[in-house]
Coordinates of C-alpha atoms and ligand atoms in Angstrom, one line a residue:
X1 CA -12.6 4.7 27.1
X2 CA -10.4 7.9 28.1
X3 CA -10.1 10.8 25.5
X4 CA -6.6 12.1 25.9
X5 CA -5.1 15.1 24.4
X6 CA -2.1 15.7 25.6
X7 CA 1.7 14.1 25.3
X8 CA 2.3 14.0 29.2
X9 CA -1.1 12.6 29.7
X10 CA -0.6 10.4 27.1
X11 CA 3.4 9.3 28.1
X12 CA 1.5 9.2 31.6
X13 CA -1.1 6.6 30.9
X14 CA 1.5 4.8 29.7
X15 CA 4.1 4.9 31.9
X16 CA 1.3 3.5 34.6
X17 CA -0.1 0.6 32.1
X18 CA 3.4 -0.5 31.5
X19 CA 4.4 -0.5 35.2
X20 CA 0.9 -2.5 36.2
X21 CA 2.4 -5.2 33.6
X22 CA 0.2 -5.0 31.0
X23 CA 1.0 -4.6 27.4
X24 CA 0.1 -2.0 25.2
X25 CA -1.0 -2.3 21.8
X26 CA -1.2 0.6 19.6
X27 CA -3.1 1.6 15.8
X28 CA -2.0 5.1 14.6
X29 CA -4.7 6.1 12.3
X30 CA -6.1 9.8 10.6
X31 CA -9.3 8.9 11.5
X32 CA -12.3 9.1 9.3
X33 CA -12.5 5.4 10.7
X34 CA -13.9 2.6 8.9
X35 CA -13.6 -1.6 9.3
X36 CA -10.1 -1.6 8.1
X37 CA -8.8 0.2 10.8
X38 CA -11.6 -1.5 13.4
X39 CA -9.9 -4.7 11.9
X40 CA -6.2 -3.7 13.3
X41 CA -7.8 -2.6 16.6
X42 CA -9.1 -6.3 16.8
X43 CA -5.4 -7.8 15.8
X44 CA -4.2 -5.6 18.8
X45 CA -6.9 -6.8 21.0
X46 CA -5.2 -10.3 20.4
X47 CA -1.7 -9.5 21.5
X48 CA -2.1 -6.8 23.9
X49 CA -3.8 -5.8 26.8
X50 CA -4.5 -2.2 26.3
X51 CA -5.8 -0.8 23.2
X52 CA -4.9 2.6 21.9
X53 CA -6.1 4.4 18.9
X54 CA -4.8 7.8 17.7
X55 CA -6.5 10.1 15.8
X56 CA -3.7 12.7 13.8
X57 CA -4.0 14.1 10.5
X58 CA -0.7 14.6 10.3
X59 CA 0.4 17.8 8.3
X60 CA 3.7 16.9 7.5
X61 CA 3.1 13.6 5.4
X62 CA 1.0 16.0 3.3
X63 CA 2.9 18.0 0.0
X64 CA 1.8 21.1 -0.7
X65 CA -1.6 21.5 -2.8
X66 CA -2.5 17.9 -1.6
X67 CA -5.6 17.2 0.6
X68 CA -4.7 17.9 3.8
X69 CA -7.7 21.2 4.3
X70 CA -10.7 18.8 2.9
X71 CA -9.2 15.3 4.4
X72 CA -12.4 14.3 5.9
X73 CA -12.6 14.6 9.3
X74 CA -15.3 13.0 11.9
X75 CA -14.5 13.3 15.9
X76 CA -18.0 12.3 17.3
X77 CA -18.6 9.2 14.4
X78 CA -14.9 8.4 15.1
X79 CA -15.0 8.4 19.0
X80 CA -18.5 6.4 19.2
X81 CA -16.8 3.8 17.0
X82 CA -14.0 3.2 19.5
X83 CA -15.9 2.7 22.0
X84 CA -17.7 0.2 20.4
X85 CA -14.8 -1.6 19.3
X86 CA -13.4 -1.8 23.1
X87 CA -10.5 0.9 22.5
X88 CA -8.9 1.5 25.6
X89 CA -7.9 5.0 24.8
X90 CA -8.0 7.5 22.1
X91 CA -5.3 9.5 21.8
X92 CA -6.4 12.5 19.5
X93 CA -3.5 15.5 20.1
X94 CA -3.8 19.1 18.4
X95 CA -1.2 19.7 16.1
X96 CA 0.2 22.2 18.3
X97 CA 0.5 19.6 21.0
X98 CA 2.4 17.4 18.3
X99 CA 4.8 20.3 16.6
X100 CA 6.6 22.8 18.1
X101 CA 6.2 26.0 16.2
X102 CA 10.0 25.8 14.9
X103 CA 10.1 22.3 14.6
X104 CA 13.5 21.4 12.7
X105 CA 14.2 17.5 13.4
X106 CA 12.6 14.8 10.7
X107 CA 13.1 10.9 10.2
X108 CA 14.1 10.2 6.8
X109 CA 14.8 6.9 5.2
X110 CA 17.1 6.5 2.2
X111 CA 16.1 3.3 0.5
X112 CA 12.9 1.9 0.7
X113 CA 10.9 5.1 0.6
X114 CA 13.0 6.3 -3.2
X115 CA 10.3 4.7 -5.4
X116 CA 6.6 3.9 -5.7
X117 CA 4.6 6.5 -3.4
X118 CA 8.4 8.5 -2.2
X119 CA 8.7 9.0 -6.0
X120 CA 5.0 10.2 -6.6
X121 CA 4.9 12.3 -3.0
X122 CA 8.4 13.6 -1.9
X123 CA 8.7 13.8 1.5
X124 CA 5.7 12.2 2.2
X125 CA 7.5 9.2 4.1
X126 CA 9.4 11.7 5.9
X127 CA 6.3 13.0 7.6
X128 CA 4.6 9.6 7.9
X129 CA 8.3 8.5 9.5
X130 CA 8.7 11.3 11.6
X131 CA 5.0 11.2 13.1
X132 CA 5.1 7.8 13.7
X133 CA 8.8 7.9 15.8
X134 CA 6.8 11.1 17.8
X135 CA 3.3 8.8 18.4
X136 CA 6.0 5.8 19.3
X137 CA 7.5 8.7 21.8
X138 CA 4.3 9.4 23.2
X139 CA 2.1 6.2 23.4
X140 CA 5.3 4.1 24.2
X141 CA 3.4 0.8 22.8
X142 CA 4.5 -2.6 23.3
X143 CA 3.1 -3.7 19.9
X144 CA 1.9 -1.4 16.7
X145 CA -0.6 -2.5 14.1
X146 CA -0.3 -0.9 10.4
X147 CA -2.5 -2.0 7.2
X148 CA -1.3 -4.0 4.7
X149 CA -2.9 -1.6 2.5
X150 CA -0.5 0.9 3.0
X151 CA 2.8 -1.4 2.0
X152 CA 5.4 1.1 1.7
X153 CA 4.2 2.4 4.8
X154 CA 4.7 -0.6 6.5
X155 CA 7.5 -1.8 5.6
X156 CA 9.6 1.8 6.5
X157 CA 7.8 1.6 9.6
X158 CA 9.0 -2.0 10.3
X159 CA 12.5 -0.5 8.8
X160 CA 12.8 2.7 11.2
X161 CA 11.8 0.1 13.9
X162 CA 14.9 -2.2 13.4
X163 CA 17.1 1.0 12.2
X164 CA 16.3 3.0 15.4
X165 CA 16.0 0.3 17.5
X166 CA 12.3 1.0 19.1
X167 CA 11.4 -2.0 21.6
X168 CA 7.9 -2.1 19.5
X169 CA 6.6 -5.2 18.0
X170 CA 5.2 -4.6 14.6
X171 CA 2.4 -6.6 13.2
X172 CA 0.5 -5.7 9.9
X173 CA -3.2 -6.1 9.5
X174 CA -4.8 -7.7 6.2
X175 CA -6.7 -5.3 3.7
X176 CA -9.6 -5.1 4.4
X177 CA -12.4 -4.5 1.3
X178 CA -16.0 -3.4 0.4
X179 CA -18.5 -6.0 -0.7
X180 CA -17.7 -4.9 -4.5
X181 CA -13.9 -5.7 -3.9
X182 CA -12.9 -2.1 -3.3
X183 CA -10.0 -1.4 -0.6
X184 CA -11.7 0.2 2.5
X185 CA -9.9 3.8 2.5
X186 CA -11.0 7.4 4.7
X187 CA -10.4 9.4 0.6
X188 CA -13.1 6.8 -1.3
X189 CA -15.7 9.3 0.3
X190 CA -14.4 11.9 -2.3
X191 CA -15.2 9.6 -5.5
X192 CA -18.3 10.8 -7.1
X193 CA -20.8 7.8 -7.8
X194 CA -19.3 6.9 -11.2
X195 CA -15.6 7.4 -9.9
X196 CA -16.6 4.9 -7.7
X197 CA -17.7 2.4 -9.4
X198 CA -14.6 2.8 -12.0
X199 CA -12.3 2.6 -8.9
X200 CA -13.2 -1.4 -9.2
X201 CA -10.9 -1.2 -11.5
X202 CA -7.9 -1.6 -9.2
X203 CA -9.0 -4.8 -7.8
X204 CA -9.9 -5.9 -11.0
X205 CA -6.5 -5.3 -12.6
X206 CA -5.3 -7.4 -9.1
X207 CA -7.7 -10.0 -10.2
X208 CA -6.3 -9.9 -13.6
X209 CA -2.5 -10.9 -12.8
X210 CA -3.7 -13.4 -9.6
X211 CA -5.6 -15.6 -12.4
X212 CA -3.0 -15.2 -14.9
X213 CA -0.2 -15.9 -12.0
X214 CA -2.4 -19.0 -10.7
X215 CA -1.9 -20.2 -14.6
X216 CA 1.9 -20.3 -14.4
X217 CA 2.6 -16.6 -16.3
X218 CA 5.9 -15.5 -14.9
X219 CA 6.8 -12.8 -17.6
X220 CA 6.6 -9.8 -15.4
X221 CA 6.0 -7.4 -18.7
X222 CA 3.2 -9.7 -19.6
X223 CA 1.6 -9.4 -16.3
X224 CA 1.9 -5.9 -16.5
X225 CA 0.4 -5.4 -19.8
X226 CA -2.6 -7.3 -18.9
X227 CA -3.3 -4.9 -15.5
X228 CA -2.9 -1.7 -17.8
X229 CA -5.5 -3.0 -20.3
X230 CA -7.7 -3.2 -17.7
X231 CA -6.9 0.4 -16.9
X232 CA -6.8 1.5 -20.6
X233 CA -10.7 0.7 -20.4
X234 CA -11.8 3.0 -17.8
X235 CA -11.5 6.9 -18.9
X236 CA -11.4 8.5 -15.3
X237 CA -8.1 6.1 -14.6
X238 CA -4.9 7.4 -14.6
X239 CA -2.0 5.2 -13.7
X240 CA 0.6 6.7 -11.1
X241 CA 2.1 3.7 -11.0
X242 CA 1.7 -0.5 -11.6
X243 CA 4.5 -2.2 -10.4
X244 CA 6.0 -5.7 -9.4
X245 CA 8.3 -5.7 -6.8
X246 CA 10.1 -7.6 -4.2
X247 CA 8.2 -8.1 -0.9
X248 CA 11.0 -7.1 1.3
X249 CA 13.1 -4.3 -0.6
X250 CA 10.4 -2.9 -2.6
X251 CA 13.1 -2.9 -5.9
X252 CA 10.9 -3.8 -9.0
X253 CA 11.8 -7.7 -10.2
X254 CA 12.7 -8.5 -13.3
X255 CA 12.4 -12.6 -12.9
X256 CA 9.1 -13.9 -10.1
X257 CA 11.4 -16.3 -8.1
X258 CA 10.4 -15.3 -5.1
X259 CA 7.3 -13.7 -3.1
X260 CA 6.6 -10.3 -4.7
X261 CA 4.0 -7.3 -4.7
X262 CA 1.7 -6.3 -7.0
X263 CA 1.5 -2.4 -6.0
X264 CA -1.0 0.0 -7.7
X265 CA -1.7 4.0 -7.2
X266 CA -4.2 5.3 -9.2
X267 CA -6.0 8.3 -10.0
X268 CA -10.0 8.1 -10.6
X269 CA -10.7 11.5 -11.4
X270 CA -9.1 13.8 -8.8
X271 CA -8.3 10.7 -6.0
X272 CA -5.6 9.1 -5.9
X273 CA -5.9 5.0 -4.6
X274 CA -4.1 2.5 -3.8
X275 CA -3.9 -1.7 -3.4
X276 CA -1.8 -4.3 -3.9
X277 CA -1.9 -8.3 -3.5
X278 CA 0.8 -10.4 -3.1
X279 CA 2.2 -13.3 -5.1
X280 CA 4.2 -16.6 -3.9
X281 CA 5.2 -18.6 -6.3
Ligands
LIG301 P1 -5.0 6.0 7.7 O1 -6.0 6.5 8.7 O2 -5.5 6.0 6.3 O3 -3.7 6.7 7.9 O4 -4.7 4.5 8.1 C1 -4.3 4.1 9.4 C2 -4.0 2.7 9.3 O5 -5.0 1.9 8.8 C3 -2.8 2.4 8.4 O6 -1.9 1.4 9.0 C4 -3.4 1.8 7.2 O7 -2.6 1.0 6.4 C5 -4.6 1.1 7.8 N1 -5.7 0.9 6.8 C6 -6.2 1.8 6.0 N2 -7.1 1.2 5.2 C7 -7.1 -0.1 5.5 C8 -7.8 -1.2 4.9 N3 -8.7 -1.1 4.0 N4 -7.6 -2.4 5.5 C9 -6.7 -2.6 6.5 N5 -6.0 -1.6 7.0 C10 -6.2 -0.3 6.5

């Protein structure tokens, strides 16, 4: 596996891979890696030749006052566990490789990114946007692989993609969960041992409206009010938001005719987390 740290030596590597014939597959990640993103190195593996992995805590996707000082960082665990999982090549820039010092030119999207985590975190997908177009820049990949886990995410990605017209394939990785049920994330290290068992809670709310949808309950308010009791039970939890929604515009639904997304963000103690689960009826 080569380290690189550079944009030329990264546009480089690519620019021979490419020109060799063989595809490149890509998985943008902040590191702190765990099986969810091994799992969309895999799903690369599978439709591309090449594998690379970058490593950016991004500080534009962060608002002020958010986590981006303590957003846990591991190089060496991060880099062994690459290499295990057959990356081709890490790409792990500086910021100061990423951003100029005056900066001045974003990605913005206008209607997918107004609601859910755009509403609770403005100008978060902004950064996310605008870092992903620059890793697109750099890494020139033939396919991408995001998390389902991350919905929003993926679906502005798969957005700017068609919008902006970047020859990338996008493909979008299952979530991938502890044993308990919990949603593999880098930030569950900050929940304290209580916090983390309350955080079940998401998956159990999920639970809750799968089993009620499996019985033929349709009544989006109904559904709703049955994943907020589960929340009203658990003290730490604090609802950002529960929502149902369509699959491809995001735009809450008011009637289940058609495949939608349970989407959850919610606090447990000082961490915001998030899930969702789809529904087809
Ligand atoms: P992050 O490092 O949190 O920015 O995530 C990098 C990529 O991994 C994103 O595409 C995430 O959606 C994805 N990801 C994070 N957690 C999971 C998970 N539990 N299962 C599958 N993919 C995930």
């Amino acid at each position: 596996m080569q380290v690189i740290r550079t944009v030329e030596a990264m546009r480089a590597w690519s620019l021979q891979s490419k020109r060799s014939g063989r595809r490149v597959g890509f998985v943008p990640t902040m590191g702190c890696l765990h099986e969810g993103h091994l799992s969309l190195v895999q799903l690369a593996r599978r439709t591309a030749d090449l594998v690379v992995v970058s490593i950016f805590v991004n500080p534009t996707q962060f608002l002020p006052g958010e986590d981006f000082e303590k957003y846990p960082r591991d190089p060496e665990r991060d880099e062994a566990l690459c290499r295990g999982a057959g990356v081709d090549v890490l790409f792990y820039p500086e910021t100061g490789a990423m951003y100029a010092g005056d900066h001045s030119v974003f990605v913005d999207e206008q209607r997918l990114s107004s609601g859910l985590c755009g509403a609770s975190r403005p100008g978060h997908f902004r950064g996310v946007l605008t870092v992903v177009a620059k890793l697109f820049n750099c890494v020139q990949p033939d396919v991408a692989v995001f998390g389902q886990k991350d919905v929003q995410q993926a679906r502005l990605i798969s957005r700017m993609v068609r919008d902006l017209d970047f020859p990338v394939e996008m493909v979008v990785g299952p979530i991938v969960r502890e044993p308990d049920g919990l949603a593999m994330s880098s930030r569950n290290q900050y929940l304290a041992p209580a916090e983390r068992q309350d955080a079940l809670c998401l998956r159990r709310a999920l639970d809750r409206v799968e089993d009620l949808f499996a019985g033929g309950e349709r009544e989006v308010e109904r559904l709703l009010a049955a994943m907020m009791e589960v929340f009203r039970a658990i003290p730490s939890a604090r609802v950002d938001y529960a929502e149902i929604v369509d699959d491809v515009t995001l735009e809450p639904l008011q009637k289940l005719d058609r495949r939608c997304l349970v989407v959850l963000a919610v606090w447990v103690g000082k961490t915001r987390l998030l899930d969702n689960t789809l529904l087809t009826p």
